[in-house]
Amino acid sequence: MRVPEHVIRKRRDEVASLLSQFRYLPVSELCRRLNISEATARRDLAALERERRITRTYGGALSDYNANFPSFRQRQATNAAAKRQIGRAARDLLKPGQTCYLDGGTTPFAVAEALRENPVSPLTVVTCNIPCAELLAPVEALQVYLLGGRFLARQSVLLGDTARRSVGHWHIDVAFLGAEGVTAEGFWNSQEEIIRLQRAAARRATRVVLCADATKLGQRTPFFVLPWSDAVHLLSDASPAQLRAAAVTLPRDHFLRAPEKTP
Amino acid sequence: MRVPEHVIRKRRDEVASLLSQFRYLPVSELCRRLNISEATARRDLAALERERRITRTYGGALSDYNANFPSFRQRQATNAAAKRQIGRAARDLLKPGQTCYLDGGTTPFAVAEALRENPVSPLTVVTCNIPCAELLAPVEALQVYLLGGRFLARQSVLLGDTARRSVGHWHIDVAFLGAEGVTAEGFWNSQEEIIRLQRAAARRATRVVLCADATKLGQRTPFFVLPWSDAVHLLSDASPAQLRAAAVTLPRDHFLRAPEKTP
DNA sequence: CCAAAACTGATTGCCTTCGATCATTTCCTG
DNA sequence: CAGGAAATGATCGAAGGCAATCAGTTTTGG
């Protein structure tokens, strides 16, 4: 029989919540726990999958990669290949014994993925980016430090005064930052809190490498972060032609090209 | 045909690694990626499951709850019911507007679980415990702050000078600590770093609640943390009889009994 | 207040996965 | 170096999962 809309919503939320609690549940378990038929369970799973809230598997379903960090996962999917390229190139800028900083966002996360795949040893990693810290913590060659601060679930990142103060204690050899926009002047973001932390990290860093895929070129988002300088370079998969097309002209040697991956 | 032992080990590590990368993979995917037959894949999965490194599902397998935090998951399983009880009782000690501290370990994690289930609103949570922070970050009613510090993957906890300094900035109403041993004198742990952080948190706290299930009673592990006092109480599922049996006699009113759960 | 729309659970037939077994090949121990 | 032990891939029957369909009931929207 038909059932009011709020009941459906509530039941589907319940399914999602059970999944995020147990990570994986077979369809039969869901039916048992919610007292619903398999048909309904499957329909709910299909709906939740359409909404990208879960991942179905044969026989059950999983809470999505990181149900806690929904936006992170989404952004991760966009332009993944370029980010991987950039991540590897970023890693290759590091030398053993150095200290690097990984900013929030998915492009710095790609640097972490590259480091996990092929670590620079030894290396100290400082970050405000929780997924990065988790990814790298088990890697023997690395010492991972997390900044303190307020935990923003949406961004899965630490922010606030505490984080800013916390980064002030470090000496950083290379800071890998992300941005939403890249222009000839420098790079841009849209949240003040993030920018303040980025600036604090940049102040502590000998070298700043702005990691941004080609789609960020020419975007000018609300707040300006930093201009290009001898210490601030751009690392991107963009071609020189793309740079010109977006009117992003950089001082000599301030552009590091992420080479095509060779599989 | 039979194959040398190191090949098997390597292949199984590969399976585990693929799973921890993708979180879930269907058997068919594993076969394709590793060029092995389904039979072998299933045997590997069975072996990895026996070693508790993964979880099998119908049609595939998952990396274990937290492949990054193996020991955490293990400890979580022990005495789960008592921990849940303690967690709920701990939550009920909190009042809206307060600031609480959650220590590392699985018993404080149970407090986080209780808070997620039924949050005190509003509440500020300060923790060195990454799983706690992740669990609670999405809860609207809560502000979650993570201490800074070195990320220890084994314990999934933040430690070191930075963490200790970081906790020094807080005023904490109630600090929920964990322990490996509980005696009439006070409570005990076995890692100096952890103890230093616990003491630092206790110094900043108006009230310290030591959360320990009955199995910890009478254990005396290498290092002493703190004695019972007007500010330091024990919260446990143990019965008064169990306390006596373990020769844990506490000053009056220093023992909070976690009541049986009523489902 | 009525009719159309929509949700549920049962059933059906098809497809996938599973574990067991077996012959074969290779390791490794004594 | 010889023989037992062990791992592999193929095959097969059984078990379980899936989507589609259908009838029954309640909601929703006009």
Coordinates of C-alpha atoms (C1' of nucleotides) in Angstrom, one line a residue:
Chain A
M1 CA 0.0 0.0 0.0
R2 CA 1.1 3.5 -0.5
V3 CA 2.7 5.3 2.4
P4 CA 3.2 9.0 3.1
E5 CA 6.2 10.7 1.8
H6 CA 7.8 11.4 5.2
V7 CA 7.7 7.8 6.1
I8 CA 9.7 7.0 3.0
R9 CA 12.2 9.7 3.7
K10 CA 12.5 8.6 7.3
R11 CA 13.0 5.0 6.3
R12 CA 15.6 5.8 3.7
D13 CA 17.5 8.0 6.2
E14 CA 17.3 5.0 8.5
V15 CA 18.9 2.8 5.8
A16 CA 21.6 5.3 5.2
S17 CA 22.3 5.6 8.9
L18 CA 22.4 1.9 9.4
L19 CA 24.8 1.6 6.6
S20 CA 27.0 4.4 7.9
Q21 CA 27.0 2.6 11.2
F22 CA 27.8 -0.8 9.9
R23 CA 29.6 0.3 6.8
Y24 CA 28.2 -2.7 4.9
L25 CA 24.9 -4.6 5.3
P26 CA 23.4 -7.3 3.2
V27 CA 20.0 -6.7 1.9
S28 CA 18.6 -9.4 4.1
E29 CA 19.9 -7.7 7.2
L30 CA 18.3 -4.4 6.2
C31 CA 15.0 -6.1 5.7
R32 CA 15.2 -7.8 9.1
R33 CA 16.2 -4.6 10.9
L34 CA 13.6 -2.4 9.3
N35 CA 10.9 -5.0 8.9
I36 CA 10.5 -4.3 5.2
S37 CA 10.3 -6.6 2.2
E38 CA 13.3 -7.2 0.0
A39 CA 11.5 -5.4 -2.8
T40 CA 11.2 -2.2 -0.7
A41 CA 14.8 -2.5 0.5
R42 CA 16.0 -2.8 -3.0
R43 CA 14.0 0.2 -4.1
D44 CA 15.3 2.2 -1.2
L45 CA 18.8 1.2 -2.1
A46 CA 18.3 2.1 -5.7
A47 CA 17.0 5.5 -4.6
L48 CA 19.8 6.1 -2.2
E49 CA 22.3 5.2 -4.9
R50 CA 20.7 7.6 -7.3
E51 CA 21.2 10.3 -4.7
R52 CA 24.8 9.1 -4.3
R53 CA 24.4 8.5 -0.7
I54 CA 25.4 4.9 -0.8
T55 CA 27.0 2.4 -3.0
R56 CA 25.2 -0.8 -3.9
T57 CA 26.9 -4.1 -4.1
Y58 CA 25.7 -7.5 -5.1
G59 CA 23.9 -8.7 -2.1
G60 CA 23.9 -5.5 0.0
A61 CA 25.2 -1.9 0.1
L62 CA 27.9 0.2 1.6
S63 CA 27.9 3.6 3.1
D64 CA 29.5 5.9 0.6
Y65 CA 33.2 6.3 0.5
N66 CA 33.0 8.8 3.2
A67 CA 29.5 9.4 4.3
N68 CA 31.1 11.8 6.7
F69 CA 32.7 13.8 4.0
P70 CA 30.1 14.0 1.2
S71 CA 31.5 17.0 -0.5
F72 CA 35.0 15.7 -0.4
R73 CA 34.1 12.6 -2.3
Q74 CA 32.2 14.6 -4.9
R75 CA 35.0 17.0 -5.6
Q76 CA 37.5 14.1 -5.6
A77 CA 35.7 12.6 -8.6
T78 CA 36.1 15.8 -10.7
N79 CA 39.1 15.8 -12.9
A80 CA 40.7 12.9 -11.1
A81 CA 43.3 12.2 -13.8
A82 CA 44.7 15.7 -13.8
K83 CA 44.8 15.6 -10.0
R84 CA 46.7 12.4 -10.0
Q85 CA 49.2 13.8 -12.4
I86 CA 49.7 16.9 -10.3
G87 CA 50.0 14.8 -7.2
R88 CA 52.8 12.8 -8.6
A89 CA 54.7 15.8 -9.9
A90 CA 54.2 17.5 -6.5
R91 CA 55.7 14.5 -4.7
D92 CA 58.7 14.6 -7.0
L93 CA 59.5 18.1 -5.7
L94 CA 60.2 16.7 -2.3
K95 CA 63.6 15.6 -1.0
P96 CA 64.2 13.2 1.9
G97 CA 64.3 14.8 5.3
Q98 CA 62.0 17.7 4.4
T99 CA 58.8 18.9 5.9
C100 CA 55.8 19.5 3.7
Y101 CA 52.4 20.9 4.3
L102 CA 49.3 19.6 2.7
D103 CA 46.4 22.0 2.5
G104 CA 42.7 21.1 2.6
G105 CA 41.0 20.1 -0.6
T106 CA 41.2 17.3 -3.0
T107 CA 44.2 18.4 -5.0
P108 CA 46.5 18.3 -2.0
F109 CA 44.9 15.0 -1.3
A110 CA 46.2 13.8 -4.6
V111 CA 49.7 14.6 -3.4
A112 CA 49.0 12.4 -0.4
E113 CA 47.9 9.6 -2.6
A114 CA 51.1 9.9 -4.6
L115 CA 53.1 9.9 -1.4
R116 CA 51.4 6.8 -0.2
E117 CA 52.1 5.1 -3.5
N118 CA 55.7 6.0 -3.5
P119 CA 56.9 7.7 -0.3
V120 CA 59.8 10.1 0.0
S121 CA 61.7 8.7 2.9
P122 CA 62.0 10.1 5.5
L123 CA 59.5 12.9 5.3
T124 CA 57.5 15.0 7.8
V125 CA 54.0 15.8 6.7
V126 CA 52.0 18.6 8.4
T127 CA 48.3 19.0 7.4
C128 CA 44.9 20.3 8.3
N129 CA 43.4 17.7 5.9
I130 CA 42.0 14.7 7.8
P131 CA 41.7 12.4 4.8
C132 CA 45.4 13.1 4.1
A133 CA 46.4 12.4 7.6
E134 CA 44.5 9.1 7.7
L135 CA 45.9 8.0 4.4
L136 CA 49.5 8.7 5.3
A137 CA 49.6 7.8 8.9
P138 CA 50.2 4.1 8.3
V139 CA 53.1 4.8 5.9
E140 CA 56.3 3.9 7.8
A141 CA 58.5 6.4 6.1
L142 CA 56.4 9.4 7.1
Q143 CA 55.8 11.3 10.2
V144 CA 52.3 12.8 10.1
Y145 CA 51.3 15.8 12.2
L146 CA 47.8 17.1 12.2
L147 CA 47.1 20.7 13.1
G148 CA 44.7 21.3 15.9
G149 CA 41.5 23.1 15.3
R150 CA 37.8 23.0 14.7
F151 CA 36.7 20.1 12.7
L152 CA 34.6 21.1 9.7
A153 CA 32.8 18.0 8.5
R154 CA 31.8 19.5 5.2
Q155 CA 35.4 20.1 4.2
S156 CA 36.9 17.4 6.4
V157 CA 39.4 19.9 7.4
L158 CA 40.6 21.7 10.5
L159 CA 40.2 25.4 10.7
G160 CA 40.0 28.4 13.0
D161 CA 42.4 30.2 15.3
T162 CA 43.8 27.1 16.8
A163 CA 44.8 25.7 13.4
R164 CA 46.4 29.0 12.5
R165 CA 48.3 29.2 15.7
S166 CA 49.2 25.5 15.3
V167 CA 50.7 25.9 11.9
G168 CA 52.8 28.8 13.2
H169 CA 55.0 26.4 15.2
W170 CA 56.3 24.7 12.1
H171 CA 59.1 25.2 9.6
I172 CA 57.8 24.0 6.3
D173 CA 60.0 23.3 3.3
V174 CA 57.3 23.0 0.7
A175 CA 53.6 23.9 1.2
F176 CA 51.2 22.4 -1.2
L177 CA 48.1 24.6 -1.4
G178 CA 44.9 24.3 -3.3
A179 CA 42.8 27.0 -4.9
E180 CA 39.5 27.6 -6.6
G181 CA 40.8 30.2 -8.9
V182 CA 44.1 30.9 -10.7
T183 CA 44.9 34.1 -12.5
A184 CA 47.9 36.1 -13.6
E185 CA 47.8 37.9 -10.3
G186 CA 47.9 34.9 -8.1
F187 CA 45.4 32.5 -6.7
W188 CA 41.9 32.8 -5.2
N189 CA 39.6 31.0 -2.8
S190 CA 36.1 31.7 -1.5
Q191 CA 36.3 31.1 2.2
E192 CA 38.0 33.6 4.5
E193 CA 38.9 31.0 7.1
I194 CA 40.7 28.8 4.6
I195 CA 42.6 31.8 3.2
R196 CA 43.8 32.8 6.6
L197 CA 45.1 29.3 7.2
Q198 CA 46.7 29.2 3.8
R199 CA 48.5 32.5 4.4
A200 CA 49.7 31.3 7.8
A201 CA 51.1 28.2 6.2
A202 CA 52.7 30.2 3.4
R203 CA 54.4 32.4 5.9
R204 CA 56.0 29.4 7.5
A205 CA 57.1 27.9 4.2
T206 CA 60.3 28.3 2.2
R207 CA 58.4 27.4 -0.9
V208 CA 54.7 27.4 -1.8
V209 CA 53.4 25.2 -4.6
L210 CA 49.9 26.0 -5.7
C211 CA 48.4 22.8 -7.1
A212 CA 45.5 23.4 -9.4
D213 CA 44.2 21.6 -12.4
A214 CA 43.4 23.4 -15.7
T215 CA 39.8 23.9 -14.9
K216 CA 40.7 26.5 -12.2
L217 CA 42.5 28.7 -14.8
G218 CA 41.0 32.2 -15.1
Q219 CA 38.5 31.7 -12.3
R220 CA 38.4 34.7 -10.0
T221 CA 36.6 33.7 -6.8
P222 CA 35.7 36.1 -4.0
F223 CA 39.0 36.3 -2.1
F224 CA 42.6 36.8 -3.2
V225 CA 45.1 34.6 -1.4
L226 CA 48.6 35.3 -2.6
P227 CA 50.5 36.6 -5.6
W228 CA 53.1 34.7 -7.6
S229 CA 56.6 35.3 -6.4
D230 CA 60.0 33.6 -6.2
A231 CA 58.6 31.5 -3.4
V232 CA 55.1 30.9 -4.9
H233 CA 54.8 28.7 -7.9
L234 CA 52.0 27.1 -9.9
L235 CA 51.9 23.4 -10.5
S236 CA 49.3 22.3 -13.0
D237 CA 48.5 19.9 -15.8
A238 CA 47.6 22.9 -18.0
S239 CA 49.5 23.4 -21.2
P240 CA 51.2 26.7 -21.9
A241 CA 48.5 27.3 -24.5
Q242 CA 45.8 26.8 -21.9
L243 CA 47.5 29.2 -19.7
R244 CA 47.6 31.8 -22.4
A245 CA 44.0 31.2 -23.3
A246 CA 43.0 31.9 -19.8
A247 CA 45.1 35.0 -19.7
V248 CA 47.2 33.5 -17.0
T249 CA 50.7 34.8 -17.7
L250 CA 53.2 34.1 -15.0
P251 CA 56.6 35.4 -14.3
R252 CA 59.4 33.3 -15.7
D253 CA 59.9 29.9 -14.1
H254 CA 56.9 30.3 -11.8
F255 CA 55.0 27.6 -13.7
L256 CA 55.7 23.9 -13.1
R257 CA 54.1 21.6 -15.6
A258 CA 52.8 18.3 -14.3
P259 CA 53.9 15.8 -17.0
E260 CA 51.6 13.3 -18.6
K261 CA 51.5 10.1 -16.6
T262 CA 53.4 7.2 -18.0
P263 CA 51.5 4.0 -17.0
Chain B
M1 CA 50.1 -25.6 -9.6
R2 CA 51.7 -24.9 -6.3
V3 CA 53.4 -21.6 -6.0
P4 CA 56.1 -20.3 -3.5
E5 CA 55.0 -19.0 -0.2
H6 CA 56.2 -15.4 -0.8
V7 CA 54.1 -15.2 -4.0
I8 CA 51.0 -16.0 -2.0
R9 CA 51.8 -13.5 0.7
K10 CA 52.5 -10.9 -1.8
R11 CA 49.3 -11.6 -3.7
R12 CA 47.3 -11.5 -0.5
D13 CA 48.9 -8.2 0.5
E14 CA 48.0 -7.0 -2.9
V15 CA 44.4 -8.0 -2.4
A16 CA 44.3 -6.3 1.0
S17 CA 45.9 -3.2 -0.5
L18 CA 43.4 -3.0 -3.4
L19 CA 40.6 -3.4 -1.0
S20 CA 41.9 -0.7 1.3
Q21 CA 42.2 1.5 -1.7
F22 CA 38.8 0.9 -3.1
R23 CA 37.1 0.0 0.1
Y24 CA 35.0 -2.6 -1.7
L25 CA 35.7 -4.7 -4.7
P26 CA 33.6 -7.5 -6.3
V27 CA 35.4 -10.8 -6.7
S28 CA 35.3 -10.4 -10.4
E29 CA 37.2 -7.1 -10.2
L30 CA 39.9 -8.7 -8.0
C31 CA 40.3 -11.5 -10.5
R32 CA 40.6 -9.1 -13.4
R33 CA 43.1 -6.9 -11.6
L34 CA 45.3 -9.7 -10.4
N35 CA 44.9 -12.1 -13.2
I36 CA 43.8 -14.9 -11.0
S37 CA 41.0 -17.4 -11.1
E38 CA 37.9 -16.9 -9.0
A39 CA 38.8 -20.0 -7.0
T40 CA 42.1 -18.4 -6.0
A41 CA 40.5 -15.1 -5.3
R42 CA 38.0 -16.8 -3.0
R43 CA 40.7 -18.7 -1.2
D44 CA 42.7 -15.5 -0.7
L45 CA 39.6 -13.7 0.6
A46 CA 38.9 -16.6 3.0
A47 CA 42.4 -16.4 4.3
L48 CA 42.4 -12.7 4.7
E49 CA 39.1 -13.0 6.5
R50 CA 40.5 -15.6 8.9
E51 CA 43.3 -13.1 9.6
R52 CA 40.7 -10.5 10.2
R53 CA 42.2 -8.2 7.6
I54 CA 39.1 -7.9 5.5
T55 CA 35.4 -8.6 5.6
R56 CA 33.8 -10.8 2.9
T57 CA 30.5 -10.0 1.5
Y58 CA 28.4 -11.9 -1.0
G59 CA 30.0 -11.1 -4.3
G60 CA 33.1 -9.3 -3.0
A61 CA 34.9 -8.0 0.0
L62 CA 35.6 -4.9 2.0
S63 CA 38.7 -3.5 3.6
D64 CA 38.2 -3.9 7.3
Y65 CA 36.3 -1.3 9.3
N66 CA 39.3 0.7 9.6
A67 CA 42.2 -0.9 7.9
N68 CA 44.2 2.1 9.1
F69 CA 43.4 1.5 12.7
P70 CA 43.7 -2.3 13.1
S71 CA 44.2 -2.3 16.8
F72 CA 41.4 0.1 17.4
R73 CA 38.9 -2.2 15.7
Q74 CA 40.1 -5.2 17.7
R75 CA 39.9 -3.5 21.0
Q76 CA 36.5 -2.1 20.0
A77 CA 35.1 -5.6 19.8
T78 CA 36.1 -6.5 23.3
N79 CA 33.4 -6.0 25.9
A80 CA 31.3 -3.9 23.6
A81 CA 28.2 -4.2 25.6
A82 CA 29.8 -2.8 28.8
K83 CA 31.4 0.0 26.8
R84 CA 28.0 1.0 25.3
Q85 CA 26.5 1.1 28.8
I86 CA 29.3 3.2 30.0
G87 CA 29.1 5.5 27.0
R88 CA 25.5 6.2 27.6
A89 CA 26.0 6.9 31.3
A90 CA 28.9 9.2 30.5
R91 CA 26.8 11.2 28.1
D92 CA 24.1 11.6 30.7
L93 CA 26.6 13.4 32.9
L94 CA 26.8 16.3 30.4
K95 CA 24.8 19.4 30.4
P96 CA 24.0 21.7 27.5
G97 CA 26.7 24.3 26.9
Q98 CA 29.5 22.4 28.5
T99 CA 32.8 21.4 27.0
C100 CA 33.9 17.8 27.3
Y101 CA 37.2 16.0 26.5
L102 CA 37.3 12.6 25.0
D103 CA 40.5 10.6 25.5
G104 CA 42.1 8.1 23.1
G105 CA 40.9 4.5 23.3
T106 CA 37.7 2.7 22.7
T107 CA 35.8 3.4 25.9
P108 CA 35.9 7.2 25.2
F109 CA 34.8 6.3 21.7
A110 CA 31.8 4.6 23.2
V111 CA 30.9 8.0 24.8
A112 CA 31.1 9.5 21.3
E113 CA 28.8 6.8 20.0
A114 CA 26.3 7.6 22.7
L115 CA 26.6 11.3 21.8
R116 CA 25.9 10.7 18.2
E117 CA 22.9 8.6 19.0
N118 CA 21.5 11.2 21.3
P119 CA 23.4 14.4 21.4
V120 CA 23.6 16.9 24.2
S121 CA 22.8 20.2 22.6
P122 CA 24.8 22.4 22.4
L123 CA 28.1 20.8 23.4
T124 CA 31.8 21.4 22.6
V125 CA 33.9 18.3 22.2
V126 CA 37.6 18.4 22.4
T127 CA 39.5 15.2 21.6
C128 CA 42.8 13.6 20.5
N129 CA 40.8 10.6 19.2
I130 CA 40.4 10.7 15.5
P131 CA 37.6 8.2 15.2
C132 CA 35.7 10.2 17.8
A133 CA 36.2 13.4 15.9
E134 CA 35.0 11.8 12.6
L135 CA 32.0 10.3 14.2
L136 CA 30.9 13.5 15.9
A137 CA 31.9 16.1 13.3
P138 CA 28.7 15.7 11.2
V139 CA 26.4 16.1 14.3
E140 CA 24.9 19.5 14.1
A141 CA 24.5 20.0 17.8
L142 CA 28.2 19.6 18.5
Q143 CA 31.3 21.6 17.9
V144 CA 34.2 19.3 17.5
Y145 CA 37.8 20.4 18.1
L146 CA 40.7 18.1 17.4
L147 CA 44.0 18.6 19.3
G148 CA 47.0 19.0 17.1
G149 CA 49.9 16.6 17.2
R150 CA 51.6 13.6 15.9
F151 CA 49.2 11.1 14.3
L152 CA 49.8 7.7 15.7
A153 CA 48.2 5.3 13.3
R154 CA 48.2 2.3 15.6
Q155 CA 46.2 4.1 18.2
S156 CA 44.5 6.4 15.8
V157 CA 45.2 9.2 18.3
L158 CA 47.2 12.4 18.4
L159 CA 50.1 12.6 20.8
G160 CA 53.2 14.5 21.6
D161 CA 54.2 17.9 22.8
T162 CA 51.9 19.6 20.4
A163 CA 48.9 17.8 21.6
R164 CA 49.8 18.5 25.2
R165 CA 50.3 22.1 24.5
S166 CA 47.1 22.2 22.5
V167 CA 45.0 20.8 25.3
G168 CA 46.4 23.5 27.6
H169 CA 44.4 26.1 25.8
W170 CA 41.0 24.6 26.8
H171 CA 38.7 24.8 29.7
I172 CA 37.1 21.4 30.1
D173 CA 34.0 20.8 32.2
V174 CA 34.2 17.0 32.0
A175 CA 37.2 14.9 30.8
F176 CA 36.4 11.3 29.9
L177 CA 39.5 9.3 30.2
G178 CA 40.3 5.7 29.5
A179 CA 42.7 3.4 31.3
E180 CA 44.2 -0.1 31.1
G181 CA 44.1 -0.6 34.9
V182 CA 42.0 0.5 37.8
T183 CA 42.9 0.0 41.4
A184 CA 42.1 1.5 44.8
E185 CA 44.9 4.0 44.4
G186 CA 43.7 5.3 41.0
F187 CA 44.1 4.4 37.4
W188 CA 47.0 3.1 35.2
N189 CA 48.2 3.1 31.7
S190 CA 51.2 1.7 29.9
Q191 CA 52.4 4.4 27.6
E192 CA 54.1 7.4 29.0
E193 CA 53.0 9.7 26.1
I194 CA 49.4 8.9 26.7
I195 CA 49.7 9.5 30.4
R196 CA 51.3 12.9 29.9
L197 CA 48.4 13.9 27.7
Q198 CA 45.9 12.5 30.1
R199 CA 47.4 14.5 33.0
A200 CA 47.4 17.6 30.9
A201 CA 43.8 17.2 30.1
A202 CA 42.9 16.4 33.7
R203 CA 44.7 19.6 34.8
R204 CA 42.4 21.6 32.5
A205 CA 39.2 19.8 33.6
T206 CA 36.8 20.6 36.4
R207 CA 35.9 17.0 36.6
V208 CA 37.6 13.8 35.4
V209 CA 35.5 10.7 34.7
L210 CA 37.5 7.6 34.3
C211 CA 35.6 5.2 32.0
A212 CA 36.6 1.6 32.4
D213 CA 34.8 -1.6 32.1
A214 CA 34.9 -4.3 34.7
T215 CA 37.8 -6.2 33.1
K216 CA 40.2 -3.4 34.0
L217 CA 39.6 -3.7 37.7
G218 CA 42.6 -4.7 39.7
Q219 CA 45.0 -4.4 36.7
R220 CA 48.1 -2.5 37.6
T221 CA 49.9 -1.6 34.4
P222 CA 53.4 0.0 34.2
F223 CA 52.5 3.7 34.9
F224 CA 50.3 5.4 37.4
V225 CA 48.2 8.2 36.0
L226 CA 46.1 9.8 38.7
P227 CA 44.6 9.0 42.1
W228 CA 40.9 9.3 42.9
S229 CA 39.8 12.6 44.3
D230 CA 36.8 14.8 44.5
A231 CA 37.5 15.7 40.9
V232 CA 38.4 12.2 39.7
H233 CA 35.6 9.6 39.6
L234 CA 35.3 6.1 38.2
L235 CA 32.5 5.3 35.8
S236 CA 32.1 1.5 35.2
D237 CA 29.7 -1.2 34.6
A238 CA 31.2 -3.2 37.5
S239 CA 29.0 -4.1 40.4
P240 CA 30.0 -3.1 44.0
A241 CA 30.7 -6.8 44.5
Q242 CA 33.1 -6.9 41.6
L243 CA 34.8 -3.8 42.9
R244 CA 35.3 -5.4 46.3
A245 CA 36.5 -8.6 44.7
A246 CA 39.2 -6.7 42.8
A247 CA 40.2 -4.9 46.0
V248 CA 39.2 -1.6 44.4
T249 CA 37.8 0.3 47.3
L250 CA 37.0 3.9 46.5
P251 CA 36.3 6.9 48.6
R252 CA 32.7 7.6 49.1
D253 CA 30.8 8.8 46.0
H254 CA 33.8 8.4 43.8
F255 CA 32.1 5.5 41.9
L256 CA 29.5 6.1 39.3
R257 CA 27.7 3.0 38.3
A258 CA 26.8 2.6 34.6
P259 CA 23.2 1.2 34.8
E260 CA 22.1 -1.8 32.7
K261 CA 20.8 -0.7 29.4
T262 CA 17.1 -0.8 28.9
P263 CA 16.4 -1.6 25.3
Chain C
dC1 C1' -14.5 14.0 -2.3
dC2 C1' -12.9 11.4 -6.2
dA3 C1' -9.7 9.7 -9.4
dA4 C1' -5.2 9.1 -10.6
dA5 C1' -0.7 8.3 -8.9
dA6 C1' 2.4 5.9 -6.1
dC7 C1' 4.1 2.7 -2.8
dT8 C1' 4.2 -2.0 -0.9
dG9 C1' 5.0 -7.0 -0.8
dA10 C1' 4.6 -11.4 -3.3
dT11 C1' 5.8 -14.1 -7.2
dT12 C1' 8.4 -15.5 -11.2
dG13 C1' 12.3 -16.7 -14.1
dC14 C1' 16.9 -15.5 -14.9
dC15 C1' 21.6 -14.8 -13.5
dT16 C1' 25.5 -14.7 -10.3
dT17 C1' 28.1 -16.4 -6.7
dC18 C1' 29.6 -20.0 -3.6
dG19 C1' 31.9 -24.0 -1.9
dA20 C1' 33.3 -28.7 -2.9
dT21 C1' 35.8 -31.7 -5.6
dC22 C1' 39.4 -33.1 -8.8
dA23 C1' 43.4 -33.5 -11.7
dT24 C1' 47.7 -31.2 -12.3
dT25 C1' 51.8 -28.9 -11.3
dT26 C1' 55.1 -27.1 -8.2
dC27 C1' 57.3 -26.4 -3.8
dC28 C1' 59.9 -27.8 0.1
dT29 C1' 61.3 -30.8 3.7
dG30 C1' 63.8 -34.4 5.2
Chain D
dC1 C1' 66.6 -35.7 -4.7
dA2 C1' 62.4 -38.0 -3.8
dG3 C1' 57.9 -38.0 -2.1
dG4 C1' 54.4 -35.8 0.5
dA5 C1' 52.2 -31.4 0.9
dA6 C1' 50.2 -27.6 -1.0
dA7 C1' 48.4 -24.3 -4.4
dT8 C1' 46.1 -23.7 -8.8
dG9 C1' 42.2 -23.5 -12.1
dA10 C1' 38.2 -25.9 -14.0
dT11 C1' 33.8 -27.8 -13.3
dC12 C1' 29.3 -28.5 -11.2
dG13 C1' 25.2 -28.4 -8.3
dA14 C1' 23.1 -25.6 -4.8
dA15 C1' 22.0 -21.4 -2.8
dG16 C1' 21.1 -16.8 -3.0
dG17 C1' 20.2 -12.3 -5.3
dC18 C1' 18.1 -9.4 -8.9
dA19 C1' 14.7 -7.0 -11.9
dA20 C1' 10.2 -7.1 -13.7
dT21 C1' 5.5 -7.6 -13.1
dC22 C1' 1.1 -7.5 -10.7
dA23 C1' -2.6 -6.8 -7.5
dG24 C1' -3.9 -4.4 -3.4
dT25 C1' -4.1 -0.2 -0.7
dT26 C1' -3.3 4.5 0.6
dT27 C1' -1.9 9.0 -0.4
dT28 C1' -2.1 13.2 -2.9
dG29 C1' -3.8 16.8 -5.8
dG30 C1' -7.3 19.0 -8.0

